[in-house]
mmCIF file of C-alpha atoms in Angstrom:
data_model
loop_
_atom_site.group_PDB
_atom_site.id
_atom_site.type_symbol
_atom_site.label_atom_id
_atom_site.label_comp_id
_atom_site.label_asym_id
_atom_site.label_seq_id
_atom_site.Cartn_x
_atom_site.Cartn_y
_atom_site.Cartn_z
ATOM 1 C CA UNK A 11 2.453 18.775 21.830
ATOM 2 C CA UNK A 12 6.831 18.283 22.607
ATOM 3 C CA UNK A 13 5.852 21.849 23.277
ATOM 4 C CA UNK A 14 4.728 20.984 26.493
ATOM 5 C CA UNK A 15 8.763 20.080 27.190
ATOM 6 C CA UNK A 16 10.631 23.800 26.735
ATOM 7 C CA UNK A 17 9.201 26.857 28.203
ATOM 8 C CA UNK A 18 8.061 28.972 26.535
ATOM 9 C CA UNK A 19 10.896 32.197 26.958
ATOM 10 C CA UNK A 20 13.763 29.539 25.562
ATOM 11 C CA UNK A 21 12.331 27.515 23.090
ATOM 12 C CA UNK A 22 8.359 28.468 21.444
ATOM 13 C CA UNK A 23 9.074 27.470 18.098
ATOM 14 C CA UNK A 24 12.061 24.477 18.661
ATOM 15 C CA UNK A 25 10.504 22.580 15.272
ATOM 16 C CA UNK A 26 10.119 26.221 13.298
ATOM 17 C CA UNK A 27 13.629 27.031 14.261
ATOM 18 C CA UNK A 28 15.255 23.139 13.842
ATOM 19 C CA UNK A 29 14.006 22.821 10.944
ATOM 20 C CA UNK A 30 14.365 26.137 9.381
ATOM 21 C CA UNK A 31 18.146 25.376 10.140
ATOM 22 C CA UNK A 32 18.384 22.255 8.184
ATOM 23 C CA UNK A 33 16.623 23.912 5.281
ATOM 24 C CA UNK A 34 20.029 26.658 5.034
ATOM 25 C CA UNK A 35 22.178 23.988 5.361
ATOM 26 C CA UNK A 36 19.822 21.369 2.715
ATOM 27 C CA UNK A 37 20.794 25.169 0.247
ATOM 28 C CA UNK A 38 24.490 25.608 1.118
ATOM 29 C CA UNK A 39 25.194 26.462 -2.204
ATOM 30 C CA UNK A 40 28.281 24.175 -2.649
ATOM 31 C CA UNK A 41 26.323 21.689 -2.410
ATOM 32 C CA UNK A 42 25.199 21.927 -5.681
ATOM 33 C CA UNK A 43 27.891 24.294 -7.338
ATOM 34 C CA UNK A 44 31.156 21.243 -6.245
ATOM 35 C CA UNK A 45 29.562 18.563 -4.554
ATOM 36 C CA UNK A 46 26.894 16.929 -7.770
ATOM 37 C CA UNK A 47 23.134 17.692 -6.599
ATOM 38 C CA UNK A 48 21.312 19.288 -9.129
ATOM 39 C CA UNK A 49 19.589 22.955 -8.554
ATOM 40 C CA UNK A 50 16.397 21.516 -9.017
ATOM 41 C CA UNK A 51 13.100 21.265 -7.406
ATOM 42 C CA UNK A 52 14.645 16.905 -6.581
ATOM 43 C CA UNK A 53 17.604 17.933 -5.744
ATOM 44 C CA UNK A 54 16.896 20.128 -3.908
ATOM 45 C CA UNK A 55 13.797 17.573 -1.728
ATOM 46 C CA UNK A 56 17.337 14.793 -2.206
ATOM 47 C CA UNK A 57 19.663 17.698 0.096
ATOM 48 C CA UNK A 58 16.442 18.679 2.299
ATOM 49 C CA UNK A 59 16.072 14.162 2.725
ATOM 50 C CA UNK A 60 19.372 13.465 3.271
ATOM 51 C CA UNK A 61 20.292 16.005 6.019
ATOM 52 C CA UNK A 62 16.875 15.152 7.715
ATOM 53 C CA UNK A 63 17.686 11.508 7.927
ATOM 54 C CA UNK A 64 20.772 13.083 9.246
ATOM 55 C CA UNK A 65 19.060 15.098 11.832
ATOM 56 C CA UNK A 66 16.546 12.112 12.426
ATOM 57 C CA UNK A 67 19.708 9.237 12.784
ATOM 58 C CA UNK A 68 20.970 11.700 16.157
ATOM 59 C CA UNK A 69 17.496 11.891 17.462
ATOM 60 C CA UNK A 70 17.006 8.510 17.752
ATOM 61 C CA UNK A 71 20.150 8.129 19.299
ATOM 62 C CA UNK A 72 18.847 10.335 22.062
ATOM 63 C CA UNK A 73 16.601 9.843 25.143
ATOM 64 C CA UNK A 74 12.732 10.922 25.121
ATOM 65 C CA UNK A 75 11.707 14.096 24.468
ATOM 66 C CA UNK A 76 13.921 13.236 21.516
ATOM 67 C CA UNK A 77 11.913 10.386 19.723
ATOM 68 C CA UNK A 78 8.943 12.302 20.360
ATOM 69 C CA UNK A 79 10.026 15.785 18.767
ATOM 70 C CA UNK A 80 11.904 14.129 15.061
ATOM 71 C CA UNK A 81 8.760 12.695 14.986
ATOM 72 C CA UNK A 82 7.337 15.836 15.203
ATOM 73 C CA UNK A 83 9.700 17.722 12.981
ATOM 74 C CA UNK A 84 8.955 14.216 10.256
ATOM 75 C CA UNK A 85 4.531 15.763 10.069
ATOM 76 C CA UNK A 86 6.325 19.474 10.191
ATOM 77 C CA UNK A 87 9.107 19.163 7.201
ATOM 78 C CA UNK A 88 5.859 16.933 6.061
ATOM 79 C CA UNK A 89 3.107 19.505 6.061
ATOM 80 C CA UNK A 90 6.252 22.482 3.921
ATOM 81 C CA UNK A 91 6.363 19.465 1.837
ATOM 82 C CA UNK A 92 2.830 19.596 0.741
ATOM 83 C CA UNK A 93 2.364 23.200 0.425
ATOM 84 C CA UNK A 94 5.450 24.218 -1.105
ATOM 85 C CA UNK A 95 2.970 21.690 -4.329
ATOM 86 C CA UNK A 96 0.947 23.949 -3.493
ATOM 87 C CA UNK A 97 2.804 27.169 -3.893
ATOM 88 C CA UNK A 98 4.081 25.651 -7.046
ATOM 89 C CA UNK A 99 0.738 25.391 -8.711
ATOM 90 C CA UNK A 100 -0.020 21.445 -8.038
ATOM 91 C CA UNK A 101 -4.028 21.023 -8.191
ATOM 92 C CA UNK A 102 -5.265 19.841 -5.403
ATOM 93 C CA UNK A 103 -6.060 16.756 -6.361
ATOM 94 C CA UNK A 104 -2.660 15.939 -7.448
ATOM 95 C CA UNK A 105 -1.796 17.026 -4.287
ATOM 96 C CA UNK A 106 -1.843 13.635 -1.749
ATOM 97 C CA UNK A 107 -0.375 11.564 -5.297
ATOM 98 C CA UNK A 108 3.125 13.553 -5.008
ATOM 99 C CA UNK A 109 3.386 13.585 -1.037
ATOM 100 C CA UNK A 110 2.864 10.251 -1.395
ATOM 101 C CA UNK A 111 5.629 9.434 -4.068
ATOM 102 C CA UNK A 112 7.923 12.224 -2.070
ATOM 103 C CA UNK A 113 7.073 10.130 1.089
ATOM 104 C CA UNK A 114 8.045 6.625 -0.615
ATOM 105 C CA UNK A 115 11.567 8.318 -1.805
ATOM 106 C CA UNK A 116 12.187 10.437 1.394
ATOM 107 C CA UNK A 117 11.977 6.471 3.425
ATOM 108 C CA UNK A 118 13.597 4.613 0.878
ATOM 109 C CA UNK A 119 16.873 7.082 0.665
ATOM 110 C CA UNK A 120 16.261 7.103 5.211
ATOM 111 C CA UNK A 121 16.536 3.339 4.492
ATOM 112 C CA UNK A 122 19.834 3.362 1.823
ATOM 113 C CA UNK A 123 21.570 6.116 3.650
ATOM 114 C CA UNK A 124 21.002 4.511 7.499
ATOM 115 C CA UNK A 125 22.456 1.406 5.786
ATOM 116 C CA UNK A 126 25.156 2.482 5.036
ATOM 117 C CA UNK A 127 25.798 4.649 7.818
ATOM 118 C CA UNK A 128 25.428 1.110 10.530
ATOM 119 C CA UNK A 129 27.471 -0.252 8.246
ATOM 120 C CA UNK A 130 29.634 1.866 8.436
ATOM 121 C CA UNK A 131 29.772 1.210 4.107
ATOM 122 C CA UNK A 132 31.668 4.270 2.640
ATOM 123 C CA UNK A 133 31.246 2.703 -0.284
ATOM 124 C CA UNK A 134 28.018 1.633 -0.077
ATOM 125 C CA UNK A 135 26.927 5.906 1.020
ATOM 126 C CA UNK A 136 28.417 6.542 -2.358
ATOM 127 C CA UNK A 137 26.484 3.982 -4.463
ATOM 128 C CA UNK A 138 23.262 5.027 -2.648
ATOM 129 C CA UNK A 139 24.285 9.363 -2.874
ATOM 130 C CA UNK A 140 25.431 8.932 -6.069
ATOM 131 C CA UNK A 141 21.959 6.574 -7.068
ATOM 132 C CA UNK A 142 19.452 9.324 -5.633
ATOM 133 C CA UNK A 143 21.197 12.559 -5.435
ATOM 134 C CA UNK A 144 24.090 13.005 -8.814
ATOM 135 C CA UNK A 145 24.213 10.476 -11.584
ATOM 136 C CA UNK A 146 28.179 10.096 -10.764
ATOM 137 C CA UNK A 147 30.654 8.546 -9.275
ATOM 138 C CA UNK A 148 33.616 11.133 -8.023
ATOM 139 C CA UNK A 149 30.957 13.987 -7.151
ATOM 140 C CA UNK A 150 29.456 11.184 -4.992
ATOM 141 C CA UNK A 151 32.271 10.369 -3.181
ATOM 142 C CA UNK A 152 31.998 14.132 -1.856
ATOM 143 C CA UNK A 153 28.350 14.210 -0.865
ATOM 144 C CA UNK A 154 29.365 11.017 1.674
ATOM 145 C CA UNK A 155 32.097 12.840 2.925
ATOM 146 C CA UNK A 156 30.635 15.563 3.497
ATOM 147 C CA UNK A 157 26.970 13.815 5.739
ATOM 148 C CA UNK A 158 29.948 11.487 7.456
ATOM 149 C CA UNK A 159 31.659 13.833 8.691
ATOM 150 C CA UNK A 160 28.580 15.793 9.013
ATOM 151 C CA UNK A 161 27.043 12.505 10.992
ATOM 152 C CA UNK A 162 29.971 12.738 13.308
ATOM 153 C CA UNK A 163 29.367 15.987 14.064
ATOM 154 C CA UNK A 164 25.564 15.403 14.717
ATOM 155 C CA UNK A 165 26.889 13.005 17.493
ATOM 156 C CA UNK A 166 29.350 14.759 19.831
ATOM 157 C CA UNK A 167 25.089 17.208 19.826
ATOM 158 C CA UNK A 168 23.970 16.143 22.963
ATOM 159 C CA UNK A 169 19.680 16.679 22.567
ATOM 160 C CA UNK A 170 19.678 20.680 24.658
ATOM 161 C CA UNK A 171 22.411 21.695 21.398
ATOM 162 C CA UNK A 172 21.224 20.240 18.895
ATOM 163 C CA UNK A 173 18.015 21.942 19.765
ATOM 164 C CA UNK A 174 19.763 25.285 20.922
ATOM 165 C CA UNK A 175 22.543 25.751 18.196
ATOM 166 C CA UNK A 176 20.961 23.481 15.239
ATOM 167 C CA UNK A 177 21.724 20.774 13.689
ATOM 168 C CA UNK A 178 25.796 20.505 13.169
ATOM 169 C CA UNK A 179 26.759 19.746 9.596
ATOM 170 C CA UNK A 180 29.416 19.991 8.490
ATOM 171 C CA UNK A 181 30.349 23.210 6.636
ATOM 172 C CA UNK A 182 30.389 22.680 3.042
ATOM 173 C CA UNK A 183 34.211 22.921 1.809
ATOM 174 C CA UNK A 184 35.087 23.551 -2.189
ATOM 175 C CA UNK A 185 37.847 20.931 -2.183
ATOM 176 C CA UNK A 186 41.231 21.212 -2.947
ATOM 177 C CA UNK A 187 42.353 22.892 -6.726
#
């Protein structure tokens, strides 16, 4: 387990704390009011997904044990999604099918967003966000700028800072009037 890399008194639950910070960032009200993320179960999944994707991108760039930490973070995320489906009343027999759909959606988005971010292709990122999240070009552009700024902020964090302070996402700001 990743926890062997941390002293018990420094980070007893580093995965849960990091995941909690990702969830908190994905619930920022401006994402839903000004950036075009629908305030629905699907929209919340989208917000969680793009924050996770950005965090995992950064963890892949860092030396070990970041890669193992990233895998445990993914495992914790899908366990949380599984529990969330059950809490929403999805029957035990339907949960595996729904989880398969969520896993495929997550990795499909990761592939699309990574490709655009790797190529420094804002237009491609806007299109992927329009298609998957907002449905419209204008809020997708704002959301793309948020993701690009978050990506830049995350790139300045080393593994210890990411664990200690949480992922350094951009602060969503209301657009200028």
